[in-house]
Amino acid sequence: MSKRALVVDACTPTPDQDAGSLKIFNFMKVFQSLGYHVTFAPDNMAFLDGYTEDLQRRGVQCLYWPYVRSLEQHLRQFGTNYDVILSCRPDVTEKYIESFRFYCPTAQVLYDTADLHYLRERRQAEIEGKPALLKAAEKRKAQELKLAVATDCTIVVSELERLI
């Protein structure tokens, strides 16, 4: 029986359009090279012409509406099959972390921050001199640090982010 990986992101990656998508696309390729059967689930459950089909041609099982009504439904039915879950971005990871732990109790949960959002948001608040943005950045920091603790591994993109 092969190992199974679930990759969850906000939407289907468009690797020819942005670096974040290329990174997620490459994570899926790495999982496959390590012998994992990979399933991809976009939070929006949308089929994206060309991109979803490309993942399928590469052997990635893609979940999307109307065949899968929600990720929660899929996890209820198949969650125990997963060995590893890669969840991307703080809002997506926060939305599903409890379901990952409940329906996939033996899976290792990896959290890809994409980047530490609060750093970017804090810099924006400082540049614009807006206290409300600074408050929102601090709230984001608490969210991101909570997710780092709640998951088994956190993936960051820089040495600075690793040190935080």
Short mmCIF file of N, CA and C in Angstrom, two decimals, residues 47-53:
data_model
loop_
_atom_site.label_atom_id
_atom_site.label_comp_id
_atom_site.label_asym_id
_atom_site.label_seq_id
_atom_site.Cartn_x
_atom_site.Cartn_y
_atom_site.Cartn_z
N PHE A 47 -12.91 23.71 -9.95
CA PHE A 47 -12.17 23.11 -11.06
C PHE A 47 -11.62 24.27 -11.87
N LEU A 48 -10.32 24.29 -12.11
CA LEU A 48 -9.70 25.39 -12.85
C LEU A 48 -9.21 24.86 -14.19
N ASP A 49 -9.92 25.25 -15.26
CA ASP A 49 -9.59 24.76 -16.60
C ASP A 49 -8.09 24.83 -16.86
N GLY A 50 -7.57 23.75 -17.38
CA GLY A 50 -6.16 23.66 -17.73
C GLY A 50 -5.30 23.24 -16.55
N TYR A 51 -5.44 23.90 -15.43
CA TYR A 51 -4.57 23.65 -14.28
C TYR A 51 -4.97 22.39 -13.51
N THR A 52 -6.24 22.22 -13.26
CA THR A 52 -6.69 20.99 -12.59
C THR A 52 -6.37 19.80 -13.48
N GLU A 53 -6.63 19.94 -14.76
CA GLU A 53 -6.37 18.85 -15.71
C GLU A 53 -4.88 18.52 -15.78
#
